[in-house]
PDB file of N, CA and C in Angstrom:
ATOM      1  N   MET A  64      16.953  13.721  -4.651  1.00 66.00           N
ATOM      2  CA  MET A  64      17.354  14.050  -5.491  1.00 66.00           C
ATOM      3  C   MET A  64      16.875  13.253  -6.912  1.00 66.00           C
ATOM      4  N   MET A  65      16.680  12.221  -6.973  1.00 69.00           N
ATOM      5  CA  MET A  65      16.160  11.825  -8.046  1.00 69.00           C
ATOM      6  C   MET A  65      15.101  12.000  -8.625  1.00 69.00           C
ATOM      7  N   ARG A  66      14.011  12.760  -7.949  1.00 66.00           N
ATOM      8  CA  ARG A  66      12.833  13.258  -8.153  1.00 66.00           C
ATOM      9  C   ARG A  66      13.180  15.154  -9.172  1.00 66.00           C
ATOM     10  N   GLU A  67      14.176  15.287  -8.731  1.00 72.00           N
ATOM     11  CA  GLU A  67      14.899  16.581  -9.363  1.00 72.00           C
ATOM     12  C   GLU A  67      15.778  16.063 -10.571  1.00 72.00           C
ATOM     13  N   GLU A  68      16.729  15.385 -10.920  1.00 70.00           N
ATOM     14  CA  GLU A  68      17.387  15.116 -11.860  1.00 70.00           C
ATOM     15  C   GLU A  68      16.430  14.688 -12.835  1.00 70.00           C
ATOM     16  N   PHE A  69      16.170  13.374 -12.835  1.00 73.00           N
ATOM     17  CA  PHE A  69      15.418  12.142 -13.512  1.00 73.00           C
ATOM     18  C   PHE A  69      14.071  12.880 -14.802  1.00 73.00           C
ATOM     19  N   PRO A  70      13.738  13.679 -14.290  1.00 70.00           N
ATOM     20  CA  PRO A  70      12.425  14.577 -14.758  1.00 70.00           C
ATOM     21  C   PRO A  70      13.427  15.217 -16.244  1.00 70.00           C
ATOM     22  N   THR A  71      14.991  15.658 -15.741  1.00 74.00           N
ATOM     23  CA  THR A  71      14.870  16.376 -17.127  1.00 74.00           C
ATOM     24  C   THR A  71      16.183  15.685 -17.652  1.00 74.00           C
ATOM     25  N   ALA A  72      16.239  14.502 -17.860  1.00 75.00           N
ATOM     26  CA  ALA A  72      17.559  13.528 -18.354  1.00 75.00           C
ATOM     27  C   ALA A  72      16.672  14.064 -19.959  1.00 75.00           C
ATOM     28  N   GLU A  73      17.946  13.167 -20.533  1.00 84.00           N
ATOM     29  CA  GLU A  73      17.687  13.290 -22.314  1.00 84.00           C
ATOM     30  C   GLU A  73      16.106  12.053 -22.336  1.00 84.00           C
ATOM     31  N   VAL A  74      15.875  11.637 -21.598  1.00 84.00           N
ATOM     32  CA  VAL A  74      14.599  10.116 -21.717  1.00 84.00           C
ATOM     33  C   VAL A  74      14.044  10.340 -20.153  1.00 84.00           C
ATOM     34  N   PRO A  75      12.966  11.365 -19.831  1.00 83.00           N
ATOM     35  CA  PRO A  75      12.205  11.675 -18.904  1.00 83.00           C
ATOM     36  C   PRO A  75      12.435  10.416 -17.790  1.00 83.00           C
ATOM     37  N   VAL A  76      12.564  10.712 -16.159  1.00 86.00           N
ATOM     38  CA  VAL A  76      11.902   9.372 -15.601  1.00 86.00           C
ATOM     39  C   VAL A  76      11.372   9.953 -14.190  1.00 86.00           C
ATOM     40  N   TYR A  77      10.456   9.170 -14.706  1.00 88.00           N
ATOM     41  CA  TYR A  77       9.269  10.303 -13.002  1.00 88.00           C
ATOM     42  C   TYR A  77       9.277   9.458 -12.102  1.00 88.00           C
ATOM     43  N   VAL A  78       9.566   9.432 -10.322  1.00 88.00           N
ATOM     44  CA  VAL A  78       9.850   9.137  -9.361  1.00 88.00           C
ATOM     45  C   VAL A  78       9.292   9.418  -8.349  1.00 88.00           C
ATOM     46  N   SER A  79       8.530   8.461  -7.675  1.00 92.00           N
ATOM     47  CA  SER A  79       7.781   8.637  -6.734  1.00 92.00           C
ATOM     48  C   SER A  79       8.364   7.652  -5.538  1.00 92.00           C
ATOM     49  N   THR A  80       6.834   7.923  -4.162  1.00 95.00           N
ATOM     50  CA  THR A  80       7.293   6.531  -3.961  1.00 95.00           C
ATOM     51  C   THR A  80       5.803   6.000  -3.629  1.00 95.00           C
ATOM     52  N   VAL A  81       5.371   4.905  -3.325  1.00 96.00           N
ATOM     53  CA  VAL A  81       4.479   3.867  -3.336  1.00 96.00           C
ATOM     54  C   VAL A  81       4.477   2.722  -2.376  1.00 96.00           C
ATOM     55  N   ILE A  82       3.422   3.347  -1.665  1.00 96.00           N
ATOM     56  CA  ILE A  82       2.843   1.998  -0.771  1.00 96.00           C
ATOM     57  C   ILE A  82       1.679   1.610  -0.361  1.00 96.00           C
ATOM     58  N   PRO A  83       1.747   0.018  -0.950  1.00 96.00           N
ATOM     59  CA  PRO A  83       0.523  -0.591  -1.355  1.00 96.00           C
ATOM     60  C   PRO A  83      -0.076  -0.969  -0.203  1.00 96.00           C
ATOM     61  N   GLY A  84       0.357  -0.928   1.231  1.00 95.00           N
ATOM     62  CA  GLY A  84      -0.534  -1.722   1.963  1.00 95.00           C
ATOM     63  C   GLY A  84      -0.133  -2.915   2.642  1.00 95.00           C
ATOM     64  N   GLU A  85      -0.877  -3.108   3.561  1.00 94.00           N
ATOM     65  CA  GLU A  85      -0.732  -4.730   3.923  1.00 94.00           C
ATOM     66  C   GLU A  85      -1.523  -5.501   3.398  1.00 94.00           C
ATOM     67  N   VAL A  86      -1.035  -6.166   2.748  1.00 96.00           N
ATOM     68  CA  VAL A  86      -1.862  -7.393   1.656  1.00 96.00           C
ATOM     69  C   VAL A  86      -1.473  -8.872   2.019  1.00 96.00           C
ATOM     70  N   ASP A  87      -2.855  -9.308   2.147  1.00 95.00           N
ATOM     71  CA  ASP A  87      -2.994 -10.520   2.575  1.00 95.00           C
ATOM     72  C   ASP A  87      -2.579 -11.541   1.121  1.00 95.00           C
ATOM     73  N   THR A  88      -1.248 -12.459   1.495  1.00 94.00           N
ATOM     74  CA  THR A  88      -0.703 -13.203   0.476  1.00 94.00           C
ATOM     75  C   THR A  88      -0.469 -14.125   1.499  1.00 94.00           C
ATOM     76  N   GLU A  89      -0.339 -15.398   0.534  1.00 93.00           N
ATOM     77  CA  GLU A  89       0.631 -16.671   1.557  1.00 93.00           C
ATOM     78  C   GLU A  89       1.984 -16.219   1.847  1.00 93.00           C
ATOM     79  N   MET A  90       2.624 -15.054   1.785  1.00 90.00           N
ATOM     80  CA  MET A  90       3.831 -15.158   2.144  1.00 90.00           C
ATOM     81  C   MET A  90       3.710 -14.430   3.757  1.00 90.00           C
ATOM     82  N   GLN A  91       2.615 -13.586   3.689  1.00 89.00           N
ATOM     83  CA  GLN A  91       2.164 -13.055   5.078  1.00 89.00           C
ATOM     84  C   GLN A  91       1.688 -13.860   6.112  1.00 89.00           C
ATOM     85  N   ARG A  92       0.627 -14.973   5.514  1.00 89.00           N
ATOM     86  CA  ARG A  92       0.251 -16.114   6.422  1.00 89.00           C
ATOM     87  C   ARG A  92       1.443 -16.794   6.866  1.00 89.00           C
ATOM     88  N   GLN A  93       2.384 -17.002   6.258  1.00 90.00           N
ATOM     89  CA  GLN A  93       3.543 -17.989   6.823  1.00 90.00           C
ATOM     90  C   GLN A  93       4.282 -17.400   7.264  1.00 90.00           C
ATOM     91  N   THR A  94       4.601 -15.696   7.714  1.00 87.00           N
ATOM     92  CA  THR A  94       5.313 -15.237   8.566  1.00 87.00           C
ATOM     93  C   THR A  94       4.718 -14.810   9.472  1.00 87.00           C
ATOM     94  N   ALA A  95       3.287 -14.691   9.465  1.00 88.00           N
ATOM     95  CA  ALA A  95       2.324 -14.617  10.756  1.00 88.00           C
ATOM     96  C   ALA A  95       2.172 -16.401  11.520  1.00 88.00           C
ATOM     97  N   PHE A  96       1.994 -17.250  11.346  1.00 87.00           N
ATOM     98  CA  PHE A  96       2.001 -18.714  11.473  1.00 87.00           C
ATOM     99  C   PHE A  96       2.973 -19.659  11.456  1.00 87.00           C
ATOM    100  N   SER A  97       3.879 -19.933  10.806  1.00 84.00           N
ATOM    101  CA  SER A  97       5.144 -20.862  10.585  1.00 84.00           C
ATOM    102  C   SER A  97       6.032 -20.588  10.132  1.00 84.00           C
ATOM    103  N   SER A  98       6.464 -19.484   9.929  1.00 79.00           N
ATOM    104  CA  SER A  98       8.017 -18.994   9.523  1.00 79.00           C
ATOM    105  C   SER A  98       7.976 -17.714  10.004  1.00 79.00           C
ATOM    106  N   SER A  99       8.033 -17.448  11.493  1.00 77.00           N
ATOM    107  CA  SER A  99       8.108 -16.179  12.240  1.00 77.00           C
ATOM    108  C   SER A  99       9.465 -16.177  12.904  1.00 77.00           C
ATOM    109  N   SER A 100       9.822 -17.254  13.165  1.00 82.00           N
ATOM    110  CA  SER A 100      11.263 -17.524  14.228  1.00 82.00           C
ATOM    111  C   SER A 100      12.313 -16.138  13.440  1.00 82.00           C
ATOM    112  N   GLY A 101      13.291 -15.402  14.032  1.00 86.00           N
ATOM    113  CA  GLY A 101      13.764 -14.173  13.571  1.00 86.00           C
ATOM    114  C   GLY A 101      12.846 -13.363  14.094  1.00 86.00           C
ATOM    115  N   PHE A 102      11.648 -13.080  14.116  1.00 88.00           N
ATOM    116  CA  PHE A 102      11.119 -11.586  14.184  1.00 88.00           C
ATOM    117  C   PHE A 102      10.900 -11.505  15.666  1.00 88.00           C
ATOM    118  N   PRO A 103      10.787 -10.488  15.773  1.00 90.00           N
ATOM    119  CA  PRO A 103      10.635  -9.705  16.837  1.00 90.00           C
ATOM    120  C   PRO A 103       8.607 -10.347  17.566  1.00 90.00           C
ATOM    121  N   ASP A 104       8.837 -10.748  18.705  1.00 89.00           N
ATOM    122  CA  ASP A 104       7.120 -11.397  18.878  1.00 89.00           C
ATOM    123  C   ASP A 104       6.137  -9.951  18.784  1.00 89.00           C
ATOM    124  N   HIS A 105       6.173  -8.858  19.103  1.00 89.00           N
ATOM    125  CA  HIS A 105       5.471  -8.239  19.048  1.00 89.00           C
ATOM    126  C   HIS A 105       4.649  -7.669  17.276  1.00 89.00           C
ATOM    127  N   LEU A 106       5.738  -8.110  16.445  1.00 88.00           N
ATOM    128  CA  LEU A 106       5.373  -7.951  14.989  1.00 88.00           C
ATOM    129  C   LEU A 106       4.694  -9.400  14.488  1.00 88.00           C
ATOM    130  N   VAL A 107       5.319 -10.628  15.162  1.00 88.00           N
ATOM    131  CA  VAL A 107       4.440 -11.636  14.986  1.00 88.00           C
ATOM    132  C   VAL A 107       2.987 -11.509  15.663  1.00 88.00           C
ATOM    133  N   LYS A 108       2.813 -11.300  16.806  1.00 90.00           N
ATOM    134  CA  LYS A 108       1.393 -10.894  17.167  1.00 90.00           C
ATOM    135  C   LYS A 108       0.600 -10.074  16.651  1.00 90.00           C
ATOM    136  N   HIS A 109       1.432  -8.875  15.740  1.00 91.00           N
ATOM    137  CA  HIS A 109       0.359  -8.075  14.732  1.00 91.00           C
ATOM    138  C   HIS A 109      -0.128  -8.333  13.570  1.00 91.00           C
ATOM    139  N   TRP A 110       0.745  -9.158  13.334  1.00 89.00           N
ATOM    140  CA  TRP A 110       0.325  -9.773  11.853  1.00 89.00           C
ATOM    141  C   TRP A 110      -0.632 -10.791  12.089  1.00 89.00           C
ATOM    142  N   ARG A 111      -0.219 -11.516  12.808  1.00 92.00           N
ATOM    143  CA  ARG A 111      -1.015 -12.725  13.556  1.00 92.00           C
ATOM    144  C   ARG A 111      -2.648 -12.247  13.535  1.00 92.00           C
ATOM    145  N   LYS A 112      -3.154 -11.142  14.028  1.00 92.00           N
ATOM    146  CA  LYS A 112      -4.047 -10.156  15.052  1.00 92.00           C
ATOM    147  C   LYS A 112      -4.525  -9.516  13.472  1.00 92.00           C
ATOM    148  N   LEU A 113      -3.739  -9.108  12.595  1.00 92.00           N
ATOM    149  CA  LEU A 113      -4.443  -8.690  10.905  1.00 92.00           C
ATOM    150  C   LEU A 113      -4.836 -10.178  10.304  1.00 92.00           C
ATOM    151  N   GLN A 114      -4.159 -11.193  10.443  1.00 92.00           N
ATOM    152  CA  GLN A 114      -4.854 -12.484   9.713  1.00 92.00           C
ATOM    153  C   GLN A 114      -6.052 -12.524  10.042  1.00 92.00           C
ATOM    154  N   GLU A 115      -6.140 -12.801  11.574  1.00 93.00           N
ATOM    155  CA  GLU A 115      -7.410 -13.262  12.453  1.00 93.00           C
ATOM    156  C   GLU A 115      -8.554 -12.206  12.345  1.00 93.00           C
ATOM    157  N   THR A 116      -8.033 -10.856  12.295  1.00 92.00           N
ATOM    158  CA  THR A 116      -9.596 -10.032  12.136  1.00 92.00           C
ATOM    159  C   THR A 116      -9.804  -9.765  10.664  1.00 92.00           C
ATOM    160  N   LYS A 117      -9.141  -9.980   9.735  1.00 92.00           N
ATOM    161  CA  LYS A 117      -8.905  -9.258   8.230  1.00 92.00           C
ATOM    162  C   LYS A 117      -8.844  -8.604   8.268  1.00 92.00           C
ATOM    163  N   GLN A 118      -7.764  -7.548   8.412  1.00 93.00           N
ATOM    164  CA  GLN A 118      -7.641  -5.982   8.161  1.00 93.00           C
ATOM    165  C   GLN A 118      -6.520  -6.089   6.977  1.00 93.00           C
ATOM    166  N   LEU A 119      -6.570  -7.349   6.358  1.00 95.00           N
ATOM    167  CA  LEU A 119      -5.285  -7.354   5.111  1.00 95.00           C
ATOM    168  C   LEU A 119      -5.990  -7.471   3.764  1.00 95.00           C
ATOM    169  N   LEU A 120      -5.172  -6.384   3.277  1.00 97.00           N
ATOM    170  CA  LEU A 120      -6.174  -6.201   1.767  1.00 97.00           C
ATOM    171  C   LEU A 120      -6.091  -7.127   0.985  1.00 97.00           C
ATOM    172  N   PRO A 121      -7.187  -7.391   0.333  1.00 97.00           N
ATOM    173  CA  PRO A 121      -6.938  -8.465  -0.564  1.00 97.00           C
ATOM    174  C   PRO A 121      -5.936  -7.929  -2.232  1.00 97.00           C
ATOM    175  N   PRO A 122      -5.166  -8.543  -2.673  1.00 97.00           N
ATOM    176  CA  PRO A 122      -4.113  -8.409  -3.557  1.00 97.00           C
ATOM    177  C   PRO A 122      -4.472  -7.713  -4.353  1.00 97.00           C
ATOM    178  N   THR A 123      -6.289  -8.084  -5.303  1.00 98.00           N
ATOM    179  CA  THR A 123      -6.085  -6.988  -6.377  1.00 98.00           C
ATOM    180  C   THR A 123      -6.699  -5.714  -6.039  1.00 98.00           C
ATOM    181  N   VAL A 124      -6.647  -5.485  -5.085  1.00 98.00           N
ATOM    182  CA  VAL A 124      -6.432  -3.808  -4.299  1.00 98.00           C
ATOM    183  C   VAL A 124      -5.565  -3.352  -4.331  1.00 98.00           C
ATOM    184  N   PRO A 125      -4.019  -3.494  -4.057  1.00 98.00           N
ATOM    185  CA  PRO A 125      -2.819  -2.735  -4.370  1.00 98.00           C
ATOM    186  C   PRO A 125      -2.636  -2.876  -5.781  1.00 98.00           C
ATOM    187  N   GLY A 126      -3.041  -3.634  -6.360  1.00 98.00           N
ATOM    188  CA  GLY A 126      -2.937  -4.460  -7.925  1.00 98.00           C
ATOM    189  C   GLY A 126      -3.679  -3.435  -8.475  1.00 98.00           C
ATOM    190  N   THR A 127      -5.204  -3.092  -8.171  1.00 98.00           N
ATOM    191  CA  THR A 127      -5.437  -2.106  -9.266  1.00 98.00           C
ATOM    192  C   THR A 127      -4.892  -0.727  -8.762  1.00 98.00           C
ATOM    193  N   PHE A 128      -4.831  -0.363  -7.390  1.00 98.00           N
ATOM    194  CA  PHE A 128      -4.150   1.277  -7.197  1.00 98.00           C
ATOM    195  C   PHE A 128      -2.938   1.087  -8.027  1.00 98.00           C
ATOM    196  N   ILE A 129      -1.723   0.532  -8.232  1.00 97.00           N
ATOM    197  CA  ILE A 129      -0.295   0.914  -9.089  1.00 97.00           C
ATOM    198  C   ILE A 129      -0.871   0.480 -10.363  1.00 97.00           C
ATOM    199  N   SER A 130      -1.109  -0.335 -10.597  1.00 97.00           N
ATOM    200  CA  SER A 130      -1.938  -0.162 -12.187  1.00 97.00           C
ATOM    201  C   SER A 130      -2.349   1.368 -12.962  1.00 97.00           C
ATOM    202  N   TRP A 131      -3.688   1.885 -11.792  1.00 98.00           N
ATOM    203  CA  TRP A 131      -4.224   2.921 -11.985  1.00 98.00           C
ATOM    204  C   TRP A 131      -3.334   4.109 -12.029  1.00 98.00           C
ATOM    205  N   LEU A 132      -2.352   4.081 -10.576  1.00 97.00           N
ATOM    206  CA  LEU A 132      -1.121   4.844 -10.852  1.00 97.00           C
ATOM    207  C   LEU A 132      -0.532   5.169 -12.050  1.00 97.00           C
ATOM    208  N   VAL A 133       0.318   4.079 -11.897  1.00 94.00           N
ATOM    209  CA  VAL A 133       1.069   4.483 -13.364  1.00 94.00           C
ATOM    210  C   VAL A 133       0.446   4.574 -14.803  1.00 94.00           C
ATOM    211  N   THR A 134      -0.587   4.293 -14.975  1.00 96.00           N
ATOM    212  CA  THR A 134      -1.468   4.479 -15.951  1.00 96.00           C
ATOM    213  C   THR A 134      -2.071   5.481 -16.322  1.00 96.00           C
ATOM    214  N   ASP A 135      -2.742   6.102 -15.401  1.00 97.00           N
ATOM    215  CA  ASP A 135      -3.790   6.886 -15.508  1.00 97.00           C
ATOM    216  C   ASP A 135      -3.781   8.845 -14.408  1.00 97.00           C
ATOM    217  N   THR A 136      -2.137   8.515 -14.052  1.00 97.00           N
ATOM    218  CA  THR A 136      -1.958   9.671 -13.559  1.00 97.00           C
ATOM    219  C   THR A 136      -0.649  10.413 -14.684  1.00 97.00           C
ATOM    220  N   ASP A 137      -0.824  11.767 -14.587  1.00 94.00           N
ATOM    221  CA  ASP A 137       0.281  12.531 -15.376  1.00 94.00           C
ATOM    222  C   ASP A 137       1.193  12.823 -14.868  1.00 94.00           C
ATOM    223  N   PRO A 138       2.597  12.314 -15.148  1.00 92.00           N
ATOM    224  CA  PRO A 138       3.921  12.650 -14.547  1.00 92.00           C
ATOM    225  C   PRO A 138       4.469  13.558 -13.380  1.00 92.00           C
ATOM    226  N   LYS A 139       3.614  14.732 -13.753  1.00 91.00           N
ATOM    227  CA  LYS A 139       3.459  15.807 -12.949  1.00 91.00           C
ATOM    228  C   LYS A 139       3.044  15.738 -11.582  1.00 91.00           C
ATOM    229  N   GLU A 140       1.806  15.211 -11.423  1.00 95.00           N
ATOM    230  CA  GLU A 140       1.058  14.566 -10.222  1.00 95.00           C
ATOM    231  C   GLU A 140       1.694  13.342 -10.014  1.00 95.00           C
ATOM    232  N   PHE A 141       2.240  12.004 -10.672  1.00 95.00           N
ATOM    233  CA  PHE A 141       2.544  11.234 -10.188  1.00 95.00           C
ATOM    234  C   PHE A 141       4.085  11.497  -9.111  1.00 95.00           C
ATOM    235  N   GLN A 142       4.898  12.165  -9.423  1.00 92.00           N
ATOM    236  CA  GLN A 142       6.219  12.272  -8.920  1.00 92.00           C
ATOM    237  C   GLN A 142       5.571  13.701  -7.940  1.00 92.00           C
ATOM    238  N   GLU A 143       4.804  14.177  -7.695  1.00 93.00           N
ATOM    239  CA  GLU A 143       4.591  15.409  -6.855  1.00 93.00           C
ATOM    240  C   GLU A 143       3.794  14.674  -5.760  1.00 93.00           C
ATOM    241  N   ASN A 144       3.018  13.321  -5.489  1.00 94.00           N
ATOM    242  CA  ASN A 144       3.224  13.341  -4.410  1.00 94.00           C
ATOM    243  C   ASN A 144       3.534  11.548  -3.764  1.00 94.00           C
ATOM    244  N   ASP A 145       3.500  11.313  -2.787  1.00 95.00           N
ATOM    245  CA  ASP A 145       3.846  10.236  -1.919  1.00 95.00           C
ATOM    246  C   ASP A 145       2.314   9.566  -2.397  1.00 95.00           C
ATOM    247  N   TRP A 146       2.301   8.053  -2.769  1.00 97.00           N
ATOM    248  CA  TRP A 146       1.001   7.543  -3.134  1.00 97.00           C
ATOM    249  C   TRP A 146       0.849   6.544  -1.350  1.00 97.00           C
ATOM    250  N   PHE A 147       0.038   6.760  -1.019  1.00 97.00           N
ATOM    251  CA  PHE A 147      -0.331   5.508   0.132  1.00 97.00           C
ATOM    252  C   PHE A 147      -1.813   4.896  -0.496  1.00 97.00           C
ATOM    253  N   VAL A 148      -1.910   3.627   0.164  1.00 98.00           N
ATOM    254  CA  VAL A 148      -3.192   3.363  -0.961  1.00 98.00           C
ATOM    255  C   VAL A 148      -4.402   3.609   0.144  1.00 98.00           C
ATOM    256  N   TYR A 149      -3.952   3.522   1.519  1.00 97.00           N
ATOM    257  CA  TYR A 149      -5.128   3.699   2.524  1.00 97.00           C
ATOM    258  C   TYR A 149      -5.703   5.429   2.670  1.00 97.00           C
ATOM    259  N   GLU A 150      -4.654   6.176   1.983  1.00 96.00           N
ATOM    260  CA  GLU A 150      -5.377   7.586   1.716  1.00 96.00           C
ATOM    261  C   GLU A 150      -6.342   8.087   1.216  1.00 96.00           C
ATOM    262  N   ASP A 151      -7.492   8.340   1.689  1.00 96.00           N
ATOM    263  CA  ASP A 151      -8.718   8.249   0.850  1.00 96.00           C
ATOM    264  C   ASP A 151      -8.968   9.474   0.087  1.00 96.00           C
ATOM    265  N   TRP A 152      -7.773  10.079  -0.233  1.00 97.00           N
ATOM    266  CA  TRP A 152      -8.379  11.106  -1.442  1.00 97.00           C
ATOM    267  C   TRP A 152      -8.421  10.778  -2.634  1.00 97.00           C
ATOM    268  N   HIS A 153      -7.876   9.648  -2.934  1.00 97.00           N
ATOM    269  CA  HIS A 153      -7.689   9.543  -4.510  1.00 97.00           C
ATOM    270  C   HIS A 153      -8.434   8.381  -4.488  1.00 97.00           C
ATOM    271  N   HIS A 154      -9.036   7.901  -3.649  1.00 98.00           N
ATOM    272  CA  HIS A 154      -9.892   6.475  -4.140  1.00 98.00           C
ATOM    273  C   HIS A 154     -10.955   6.858  -4.649  1.00 98.00           C
ATOM    274  N   SER A 155     -11.305   7.750  -4.878  1.00 97.00           N
ATOM    275  CA  SER A 155     -12.958   7.929  -5.993  1.00 97.00           C
ATOM    276  C   SER A 155     -12.285   7.926  -7.431  1.00 97.00           C
ATOM    277  N   ARG A 156     -11.098   7.861  -7.783  1.00 97.00           N
ATOM    278  CA  ARG A 156     -10.389   7.730  -9.096  1.00 97.00           C
ATOM    279  C   ARG A 156     -10.068   5.925  -9.399  1.00 97.00           C
ATOM    280  N   TRP A 157     -10.092   5.226  -8.435  1.00 98.00           N
ATOM    281  CA  TRP A 157      -9.631   3.992  -8.907  1.00 98.00           C
ATOM    282  C   TRP A 157     -10.165   3.026  -8.050  1.00 98.00           C
ATOM    283  N   ALA A 158     -10.953   3.266  -6.885  1.00 98.00           N
ATOM    284  CA  ALA A 158     -11.508   2.160  -5.717  1.00 98.00           C
ATOM    285  C   ALA A 158     -12.869   1.842  -5.266  1.00 98.00           C
ATOM    286  N   GLN A 159     -13.772   2.191  -6.499  1.00 97.00           N
ATOM    287  CA  GLN A 159     -14.893   2.075  -6.280  1.00 97.00           C
ATOM    288  C   GLN A 159     -15.623   1.094  -6.479  1.00 97.00           C
ATOM    289  N   LYS A 160     -15.061   0.181  -7.227  1.00 97.00           N
ATOM    290  CA  LYS A 160     -16.013  -1.011  -7.260  1.00 97.00           C
ATOM    291  C   LYS A 160     -15.562  -1.646  -6.009  1.00 97.00           C
ATOM    292  N   PHE A 161     -14.202  -1.920  -5.588  1.00 98.00           N
ATOM    293  CA  PHE A 161     -13.790  -2.266  -4.130  1.00 98.00           C
ATOM    294  C   PHE A 161     -14.861  -1.616  -2.978  1.00 98.00           C
ATOM    295  N   ILE A 162     -14.791  -0.365  -3.226  1.00 96.00           N
ATOM    296  CA  ILE A 162     -15.742   0.284  -2.154  1.00 96.00           C
ATOM    297  C   ILE A 162     -17.336  -0.363  -1.893  1.00 96.00           C
ATOM    298  N   ASP A 163     -17.481  -0.625  -3.010  1.00 97.00           N
ATOM    299  CA  ASP A 163     -19.319  -0.738  -3.570  1.00 97.00           C
ATOM    300  C   ASP A 163     -19.299  -2.244  -3.361  1.00 97.00           C
ATOM    301  N   ASP A 164     -18.151  -3.159  -3.310  1.00 97.00           N
ATOM    302  CA  ASP A 164     -17.891  -4.727  -3.027  1.00 97.00           C
ATOM    303  C   ASP A 164     -18.113  -4.748  -1.479  1.00 97.00           C
ATOM    304  N   GLY A 165     -17.977  -3.421  -0.342  1.00 96.00           N
ATOM    305  CA  GLY A 165     -17.584  -3.739   0.358  1.00 96.00           C
ATOM    306  C   GLY A 165     -16.364  -3.903   1.513  1.00 96.00           C
ATOM    307  N   VAL A 166     -14.716  -3.644   0.379  1.00 96.00           N
ATOM    308  CA  VAL A 166     -13.959  -4.147   0.942  1.00 96.00           C
ATOM    309  C   VAL A 166     -13.583  -2.554   1.037  1.00 96.00           C
ATOM    310  N   LYS A 167     -13.120  -2.917   2.881  1.00 95.00           N
ATOM    311  CA  LYS A 167     -12.665  -1.626   3.566  1.00 95.00           C
ATOM    312  C   LYS A 167     -10.783  -1.297   3.191  1.00 95.00           C
ATOM    313  N   ILE A 168     -10.696  -0.211   2.728  1.00 97.00           N
ATOM    314  CA  ILE A 168      -9.331   0.086   1.973  1.00 97.00           C
ATOM    315  C   ILE A 168      -9.069   0.872   3.207  1.00 97.00           C
ATOM    316  N   VAL A 169      -8.768   0.572   4.771  1.00 95.00           N
ATOM    317  CA  VAL A 169      -8.763   1.373   5.730  1.00 95.00           C
ATOM    318  C   VAL A 169      -6.907   0.913   6.101  1.00 95.00           C
ATOM    319  N   GLU A 170      -6.346   1.518   7.152  1.00 94.00           N
ATOM    320  CA  GLU A 170      -4.884   0.958   7.530  1.00 94.00           C
ATOM    321  C   GLU A 170      -5.139   0.436   8.556  1.00 94.00           C
ATOM    322  N   PRO A 171      -4.478  -0.902   8.743  1.00 91.00           N
ATOM    323  CA  PRO A 171      -4.542  -2.101   9.873  1.00 91.00           C
ATOM    324  C   PRO A 171      -4.488  -1.003  11.264  1.00 91.00           C
ATOM    325  N   LYS A 172      -5.274  -1.344  12.572  1.00 83.00           N
ATOM    326  CA  LYS A 172      -4.666  -0.737  13.874  1.00 83.00           C
ATOM    327  C   LYS A 172      -4.071  -1.764  14.724  1.00 83.00           C
ATOM    328  N   GLY A 173      -3.401  -1.289  15.419  1.00 74.00           N
ATOM    329  CA  GLY A 173      -2.597  -2.395  16.140  1.00 74.00           C
ATOM    330  C   GLY A 173      -1.244  -2.357  16.939  1.00 74.00           C
ATOM    331  N   LEU A 174      -0.214  -2.011  15.787  1.00 67.00           N
ATOM    332  CA  LEU A 174       1.037  -2.123  15.811  1.00 67.00           C
ATOM    333  C   LEU A 174       1.757  -1.262  16.771  1.00 67.00           C
ATOM    334  N   THR A 175       1.225  -0.004  16.406  1.00 63.00           N
ATOM    335  CA  THR A 175       1.879   1.207  17.353  1.00 63.00           C
ATOM    336  C   THR A 175       1.445   1.119  18.883  1.00 63.00           C
ATOM    337  N   ASP A 176      -0.243   0.241  18.834  1.00 53.00           N
ATOM    338  CA  ASP A 176      -0.805   0.590  20.609  1.00 53.00           C
ATOM    339  C   ASP A 176       0.207  -0.608  21.309  1.00 53.00           C
ATOM    340  N   ALA A 177       1.398  -1.505  20.649  1.00 44.00           N
ATOM    341  CA  ALA A 177       2.056  -2.818  21.139  1.00 44.00           C
ATOM    342  C   ALA A 177       3.289  -1.954  21.525  1.00 44.00           C
ATOM    343  N   HIS A 178       3.359  -0.916  21.434  1.00 35.00           N
ATOM    344  CA  HIS A 178       5.123  -0.380  21.720  1.00 35.00           C
ATOM    345  C   HIS A 178       4.780   0.435  23.147  1.00 35.00           C
TER     346      HIS A 178
END
């Protein structure tokens, strides 16, 4: 509904979905190792595995992704796509520095295997 109505408003607003990925932050570490009460065990194990196997993205990756997304895509392109950091069809437009530095921008594995 918002995608259809907002762009036609007097002041157009363009709406999309942005999924920045799983990011290596202090909050993520806390949840995985010391503040996990109340979360299902399979999630806590998954979060710990992501930490231990270094599958989380450095915060600069989603930051650069979102910055590129809101400044370097035109409104039509922005709105017509759902934006997932791990989808590689757009990596050539914003992620080359990370790729050159050996940062792997790939979706972590394991959570669906735990069910």
